[in-house]
Amino acid sequence: MTPVAYGVLDLAALRHNLTRVREYSGGVRVLAVIKANAYGHGLITVAKALEAADALAVARVHEAIELKKEGITQRIVVLEGFSSVEELNVLVENGFEAVVHNTEQLAWLEHCSQVRAITVWLKLDTGMNRLGFSACDFHQAYHHLVNCSVVKPAMVLMTHLANADLIDDMMTSQQINQFNTSVNGLSGEKSIANSAGILAWKDSYADWVRPGCMLFGVSPFLGKDSCAFNLKPVMGFYSRLIAVKSVQKGEAIGYGGQWRCERTTLMGVVGVGYGDGYPRHAPSGTPVLVNKTRVPLIGRVSMDMLTVDLADCPEAVVGDPVTLWGVESLLVEEIAKYANTIPYTLLCGITQRVQFINNGDSLC
Ligand SMILES: *Cc1c(COP(=O)(O)O)cnc(C)c1O
């Protein structure tokens, strides 16, 4: 029985996108970023399909634990590091790697009584002003860690780009220069680039790149979608028509009655809503594919349903397939634009109710 709203994961596309990362960044190592349930695609399925990545990154400790529980044996980096002594102990005991970005963490490491050592990714703040040591404090932090018995000698030095998705923004070059100046003379591998860095800023490749959205076939650039980079969408989001009816000119549709039919038309009800992660703020006119034909969303999106105008698809019947996003003719980037958000939030926002199947598996 096919679920009314479901996702399809194209794992071949995921691997293709990883290959694209390597094509862009040459021989450098790849830390595949799969935080937030692998950007909504399913942490474990994605991790298993990315065995060719050199290491995996998540944001939080519990995500790393989940990976380990499921038998993932790759290196796992926790991007927020640890925010308590307890978390530090869990990281060390499990052999996870941690981003270190504040002085509290330095103190906890210094007083840590574990016998095992941990690999540290030491973070420099070059202008993002979120996590990381300032250029003034960075050297001191580095030398502090060099003398810390619980820290493995081989550290990775990293920073994060704030504006790399703005292709003409001067800030990215400034961040890269500041990073290179600050790490000059310190031993250790280096890492700067997120997806936007990989796609647009060659100087950011260093020793490790950290792709996230690009792996999932999503472009980080507004106005330049993933096809331009030969990336393939990994998540397809689908539903079907659960009702088809004619509505008369002047009738209002859905909550709030904001949308009124300008003419008598055929209307379809699709079995997907914001309770599945379709954006409630998608306005009338947002494209939806019914039987591969583009039709406009009309009226407000509800929790379990949304409504479409079937004037251009008059042969549609109950049960017909509906695509919300994730095919080349309807990318999540386009829906994000209509909904006045970014693709990341749409992908991460897919809810637990949506069942996922892998491309090639049959729907049972
Ligand atoms: C999320 C994240 C990335 C990946 O970012 P994308 O824009 O999705 O490629 C890389 N590095 C860090 C530190 C991150 O938090």
Coordinates of C-alpha atoms and ligand atoms in Angstrom, one line a residue:
M1 CA 0.0 0.0 0.0
T2 CA 1.6 3.3 -1.1
P3 CA 1.5 5.9 1.7
V4 CA -0.5 9.0 0.8
A5 CA 2.5 11.2 1.4
Y6 CA 6.0 9.7 1.0
G7 CA 9.6 10.5 0.2
V8 CA 11.8 8.7 -2.2
L9 CA 15.6 8.7 -1.6
D10 CA 17.8 8.5 -4.7
L11 CA 20.9 7.0 -3.2
A12 CA 22.6 6.9 -6.6
A13 CA 22.1 10.6 -6.8
L14 CA 23.6 11.0 -3.4
R15 CA 26.7 9.1 -4.5
H16 CA 26.8 11.1 -7.7
N17 CA 26.8 14.3 -5.7
L18 CA 29.7 13.0 -3.6
T19 CA 31.6 12.3 -6.8
R20 CA 30.9 15.9 -7.9
V21 CA 32.3 17.1 -4.6
R22 CA 35.5 15.2 -5.4
E23 CA 35.6 16.5 -8.9
Y24 CA 35.4 20.1 -7.7
S25 CA 37.8 19.8 -4.8
G26 CA 40.4 17.5 -6.3
G27 CA 42.2 15.1 -4.0
V28 CA 41.2 16.7 -0.7
R29 CA 39.3 14.8 2.0
V30 CA 35.6 15.0 2.4
L31 CA 33.8 15.4 5.7
A32 CA 30.2 14.7 4.7
V33 CA 27.9 16.9 6.8
I34 CA 24.8 14.9 7.7
K35 CA 23.4 16.9 10.7
A36 CA 19.7 17.3 11.3
N37 CA 18.8 13.8 10.2
A38 CA 20.9 14.2 7.1
Y39 CA 19.1 17.4 6.2
G40 CA 15.8 15.5 6.6
H41 CA 16.8 12.6 4.4
G42 CA 17.3 10.0 7.2
L43 CA 20.6 9.9 9.1
I44 CA 21.3 6.2 8.9
T45 CA 20.3 5.5 5.3
V46 CA 22.4 8.4 4.2
A47 CA 25.4 7.6 6.4
K48 CA 25.4 4.0 5.0
A49 CA 25.2 5.3 1.4
L50 CA 28.2 7.6 2.0
E51 CA 30.8 5.0 2.9
A52 CA 33.1 6.6 0.4
A53 CA 33.3 9.8 2.4
D54 CA 36.4 10.2 4.5
A55 CA 34.5 11.2 7.6
L56 CA 30.9 12.2 8.7
A57 CA 29.9 15.3 10.6
V58 CA 26.8 15.8 12.8
A59 CA 25.9 18.8 15.0
R60 CA 25.2 17.0 18.3
V61 CA 26.5 14.2 20.4
H62 CA 23.3 12.2 20.3
E63 CA 23.4 12.2 16.5
A64 CA 26.9 10.7 16.7
I65 CA 25.7 8.0 19.1
E66 CA 22.9 7.1 16.8
L67 CA 25.4 6.6 14.0
K68 CA 27.6 4.4 16.1
K69 CA 24.7 2.3 17.4
E70 CA 23.8 1.5 13.8
G71 CA 27.3 0.2 13.1
I72 CA 28.8 3.1 11.3
T73 CA 32.5 2.8 11.6
Q74 CA 33.7 6.0 9.8
R75 CA 35.3 8.9 11.7
I76 CA 32.5 11.0 13.2
V77 CA 33.0 14.7 13.9
V78 CA 30.6 16.6 16.2
L79 CA 30.5 20.1 14.9
E80 CA 29.2 21.8 18.1
G81 CA 31.7 19.9 20.1
F82 CA 30.6 19.3 23.7
S83 CA 28.7 21.7 26.0
S84 CA 29.3 19.8 29.3
V85 CA 31.8 17.5 30.9
E86 CA 29.3 14.6 30.5
E87 CA 29.3 15.2 26.7
L88 CA 33.0 15.3 26.6
N89 CA 33.3 12.0 28.4
V90 CA 30.8 10.4 25.9
L91 CA 32.8 11.7 23.0
V92 CA 36.1 10.4 24.3
E93 CA 34.7 7.0 25.3
N94 CA 33.2 6.6 21.8
G95 CA 36.1 7.7 19.8
F96 CA 34.2 10.7 18.3
E97 CA 36.0 13.8 17.2
A98 CA 35.0 17.2 18.5
V99 CA 35.1 20.8 17.3
V100 CA 36.6 22.9 20.1
H101 CA 35.5 26.6 19.9
N102 CA 35.4 28.1 23.4
T103 CA 37.5 28.5 26.6
E104 CA 35.1 26.4 28.7
Q105 CA 35.9 23.4 26.5
L106 CA 39.6 24.0 26.9
A107 CA 39.2 23.9 30.7
W108 CA 37.1 20.7 30.5
L109 CA 39.7 19.0 28.3
E110 CA 42.5 20.0 30.7
H111 CA 40.7 18.5 33.6
C112 CA 39.5 15.4 31.8
S113 CA 40.6 12.2 33.4
Q114 CA 40.0 9.9 30.5
V115 CA 42.9 7.8 29.4
R116 CA 41.9 7.7 25.7
A117 CA 42.6 10.8 23.6
I118 CA 40.3 12.7 21.3
T119 CA 40.9 14.3 17.9
V120 CA 40.1 18.0 18.1
W121 CA 39.0 20.2 15.2
L122 CA 40.0 23.6 16.5
K123 CA 37.8 26.4 15.2
L124 CA 38.9 29.9 14.4
D125 CA 36.2 32.6 14.1
T126 CA 37.0 34.6 10.9
G127 CA 33.9 36.7 10.9
M128 CA 30.9 34.4 11.1
N129 CA 30.8 35.4 14.8
R130 CA 29.1 32.3 15.9
L131 CA 31.5 29.6 17.1
G132 CA 35.2 29.8 17.3
F133 CA 38.2 31.5 18.9
S134 CA 39.1 35.0 17.8
A135 CA 42.4 35.4 16.0
C136 CA 43.9 36.8 19.2
D137 CA 43.0 33.8 21.3
F138 CA 43.5 31.1 18.6
H139 CA 47.3 30.5 19.1
Q140 CA 46.9 30.3 22.8
A141 CA 44.1 27.8 22.5
Y142 CA 46.2 25.8 20.1
H143 CA 49.2 25.6 22.4
H144 CA 47.0 24.9 25.3
L145 CA 45.6 21.8 23.4
V146 CA 49.1 20.7 22.3
N147 CA 49.9 20.3 26.0
C148 CA 46.7 18.5 26.9
S149 CA 47.2 14.8 27.3
V150 CA 43.6 13.9 26.4
V151 CA 44.0 15.7 23.0
K152 CA 45.7 13.7 20.1
P153 CA 48.7 15.6 18.7
A154 CA 47.2 15.7 15.1
M155 CA 44.6 18.5 15.3
V156 CA 42.6 19.9 12.4
L157 CA 42.3 23.7 12.1
M158 CA 39.1 25.0 10.7
T159 CA 36.8 28.0 10.2
H160 CA 33.4 28.5 8.7
L161 CA 32.4 30.8 5.8
A162 CA 29.5 33.2 6.5
N163 CA 28.8 34.6 3.0
A164 CA 30.2 32.0 0.5
D165 CA 26.8 31.8 -1.2
L166 CA 27.2 35.4 -2.3
I167 CA 29.5 35.0 -5.3
D168 CA 30.7 38.6 -5.4
D169 CA 31.0 39.2 -1.7
M170 CA 34.5 40.3 -0.5
M171 CA 34.0 38.8 2.9
T172 CA 34.8 35.2 1.8
S173 CA 38.3 36.1 0.5
Q174 CA 38.9 38.1 3.7
Q175 CA 37.9 35.1 5.8
I176 CA 40.1 32.8 3.8
N177 CA 43.1 35.2 4.1
Q178 CA 42.5 35.7 7.8
F179 CA 42.4 31.9 8.3
N180 CA 45.6 31.3 6.4
T181 CA 47.4 34.1 8.3
S182 CA 46.2 32.7 11.7
V183 CA 47.2 29.1 11.0
N184 CA 50.5 30.0 9.5
G185 CA 53.2 28.0 11.3
L186 CA 50.8 25.7 13.1
S187 CA 50.9 22.1 12.2
G188 CA 47.7 20.3 11.4
E189 CA 45.3 19.7 8.5
K190 CA 43.0 22.6 7.5
S191 CA 39.4 22.9 6.6
I192 CA 37.3 25.9 5.4
A193 CA 34.8 25.1 2.7
N194 CA 31.1 24.3 3.0
S195 CA 29.1 23.6 -0.2
A196 CA 29.2 27.2 -1.4
G197 CA 33.0 27.2 -0.9
I198 CA 33.4 24.0 -2.9
L199 CA 31.3 25.4 -5.8
A200 CA 32.6 28.9 -5.9
W201 CA 35.8 29.5 -3.9
K202 CA 38.8 27.4 -5.0
D203 CA 41.0 29.0 -2.3
S204 CA 38.9 27.4 0.3
Y205 CA 39.6 23.8 -0.4
A206 CA 42.5 23.3 2.0
D207 CA 42.8 19.6 3.3
W208 CA 39.2 18.9 4.1
V209 CA 36.0 20.2 2.5
R210 CA 32.7 20.0 4.4
P211 CA 29.8 19.6 2.0
G212 CA 26.2 19.5 3.2
C213 CA 23.4 20.7 1.0
M214 CA 25.5 19.9 -2.2
L215 CA 25.4 16.2 -1.3
F216 CA 21.7 16.3 -1.3
G217 CA 21.6 17.9 -4.7
V218 CA 20.7 21.4 -3.5
S219 CA 22.5 24.5 -4.6
P220 CA 23.4 27.0 -1.9
F221 CA 23.1 29.9 -4.3
L222 CA 19.9 31.9 -4.8
G223 CA 19.1 32.1 -8.5
K224 CA 21.5 29.3 -9.5
D225 CA 20.0 25.9 -9.1
S226 CA 21.6 22.5 -8.7
C227 CA 21.4 21.6 -12.5
A228 CA 23.9 24.3 -13.2
F229 CA 26.4 22.3 -11.2
N230 CA 25.3 18.9 -12.4
L231 CA 24.0 17.9 -9.0
K232 CA 21.0 15.6 -8.7
P233 CA 18.2 15.9 -6.2
V234 CA 18.2 13.1 -3.6
M235 CA 14.8 13.6 -2.0
G236 CA 11.7 13.3 -4.0
F237 CA 8.5 14.3 -2.1
Y238 CA 5.3 12.8 -3.4
S239 CA 1.6 12.4 -2.7
R240 CA -1.6 11.7 -4.7
L241 CA -5.0 13.2 -5.4
I242 CA -7.5 12.1 -2.7
A243 CA -10.4 14.1 -4.2
V244 CA -11.3 15.8 -7.4
K245 CA -14.3 18.1 -7.8
S246 CA -15.6 21.0 -9.7
V247 CA -16.0 24.4 -8.0
Q248 CA -18.0 27.3 -9.2
K249 CA -16.9 30.7 -10.1
G250 CA -16.7 32.9 -7.0
E251 CA -16.4 30.0 -4.5
A252 CA -13.8 30.2 -1.8
I253 CA -11.4 27.3 -1.1
G254 CA -9.9 26.2 2.2
Y255 CA -9.3 27.9 5.6
G256 CA -9.7 31.6 5.6
G257 CA -11.3 31.5 2.2
Q258 CA -8.5 33.6 0.8
W259 CA -8.6 32.1 -2.6
R260 CA -11.7 32.5 -4.7
C261 CA -12.3 30.8 -8.1
E262 CA -12.3 33.3 -10.9
R263 CA -13.9 30.8 -13.1
T264 CA -15.6 27.5 -12.7
T265 CA -12.9 24.9 -12.6
L266 CA -11.8 21.5 -11.6
M267 CA -10.1 21.4 -8.2
G268 CA -7.9 18.6 -6.7
V269 CA -7.2 17.8 -3.1
V270 CA -3.7 16.4 -2.5
G271 CA -3.0 14.3 0.5
V272 CA -0.1 16.2 1.9
G273 CA 0.1 19.3 4.2
Y274 CA 2.2 21.2 6.7
G275 CA 1.9 18.2 9.0
D276 CA 4.2 16.4 6.5
G277 CA 6.5 19.4 6.1
Y278 CA 5.1 21.0 3.1
P279 CA 5.4 24.8 3.8
R280 CA 2.3 26.4 5.1
H281 CA 3.4 29.7 3.7
A282 CA 3.6 28.5 0.1
P283 CA 1.2 30.9 -1.6
S284 CA -1.4 30.3 -4.2
G285 CA 0.4 29.8 -7.5
T286 CA 3.2 27.6 -6.1
P287 CA 3.7 24.9 -8.7
V288 CA 2.8 21.2 -8.0
L289 CA 3.1 18.4 -10.5
V290 CA -0.1 16.3 -11.1
N291 CA 0.7 13.5 -13.6
K292 CA 3.8 15.5 -14.5
T293 CA 1.7 18.6 -15.4
R294 CA 2.4 21.8 -13.6
V295 CA -0.6 23.1 -11.8
P296 CA -0.9 25.9 -9.2
L297 CA -1.5 25.5 -5.5
I298 CA -4.7 27.4 -4.6
G299 CA -5.9 28.4 -1.1
R300 CA -4.1 27.8 2.2
V301 CA -2.1 24.7 2.8
S302 CA -3.7 22.7 5.7
M303 CA -2.2 20.1 8.0
D304 CA -3.0 17.1 6.0
M305 CA -4.0 18.4 2.6
L306 CA -3.5 21.1 0.0
T307 CA -5.6 22.1 -3.0
V308 CA -4.6 22.6 -6.6
D309 CA -6.3 24.0 -9.7
L310 CA -6.7 21.2 -12.2
A311 CA -7.8 23.5 -15.1
D312 CA -4.6 22.5 -17.1
C313 CA -5.0 18.8 -16.1
P314 CA -8.7 18.1 -16.7
E315 CA -8.3 14.4 -17.1
A316 CA -6.9 14.0 -13.5
V317 CA -8.7 11.5 -11.3
V318 CA -8.4 10.4 -7.6
G319 CA -5.2 8.4 -7.1
D320 CA -3.2 10.3 -9.7
P321 CA 0.4 10.9 -8.6
V322 CA 1.5 14.3 -7.3
T323 CA 5.1 15.6 -7.0
L324 CA 5.8 18.3 -4.4
W325 CA 9.5 18.6 -5.2
G326 CA 12.7 16.7 -6.0
V327 CA 12.6 16.1 -9.7
E328 CA 14.5 18.1 -12.2
S329 CA 11.4 19.8 -13.5
L330 CA 10.4 20.8 -10.0
L331 CA 13.4 21.4 -7.6
V332 CA 13.1 22.2 -3.9
E333 CA 14.9 25.4 -4.7
E334 CA 11.9 26.6 -6.7
I335 CA 9.4 25.8 -3.9
A336 CA 11.7 27.5 -1.4
K337 CA 11.6 30.7 -3.5
Y338 CA 7.8 30.6 -3.6
A339 CA 7.6 30.0 0.1
N340 CA 10.1 32.7 0.8
T341 CA 12.5 30.4 2.6
I342 CA 15.6 28.4 1.7
P343 CA 15.7 24.7 0.5
Y344 CA 17.5 23.7 3.8
T345 CA 14.4 24.5 5.9
L346 CA 12.1 22.6 3.6
L347 CA 14.3 19.4 3.6
C348 CA 14.9 19.5 7.3
G349 CA 11.2 20.2 7.9
I350 CA 10.0 16.9 6.5
T351 CA 8.2 15.3 9.4
Q352 CA 8.3 11.8 10.9
R353 CA 4.9 11.0 9.4
V354 CA 6.5 10.9 5.9
Q355 CA 7.7 7.4 5.1
F356 CA 10.8 7.1 3.0
I357 CA 11.6 4.5 0.4
N358 CA 14.8 4.1 -1.5
N359 CA 14.7 4.5 -5.2
G360 CA 14.5 1.0 -6.7
D361 CA 12.8 -0.5 -3.7
S362 CA 9.2 -1.2 -4.5
L363 CA 6.3 0.4 -2.6
C364 CA 4.5 -2.3 -0.8
Ligands
LIG1 C1 26.3 22.7 8.2 C2 27.7 22.9 8.1 C3 28.4 22.7 6.9 C4 27.7 22.3 5.6 O1 27.1 23.4 5.0 P1 26.3 23.4 3.6 O2 26.1 24.8 3.3 O3 25.1 22.6 3.8 O4 27.3 22.8 2.7 C5 29.8 22.8 6.9 N1 30.5 23.2 8.0 C6 29.9 23.4 9.1 C7 30.7 23.9 10.3 C8 28.5 23.4 9.2 O5 27.9 23.6 10.4

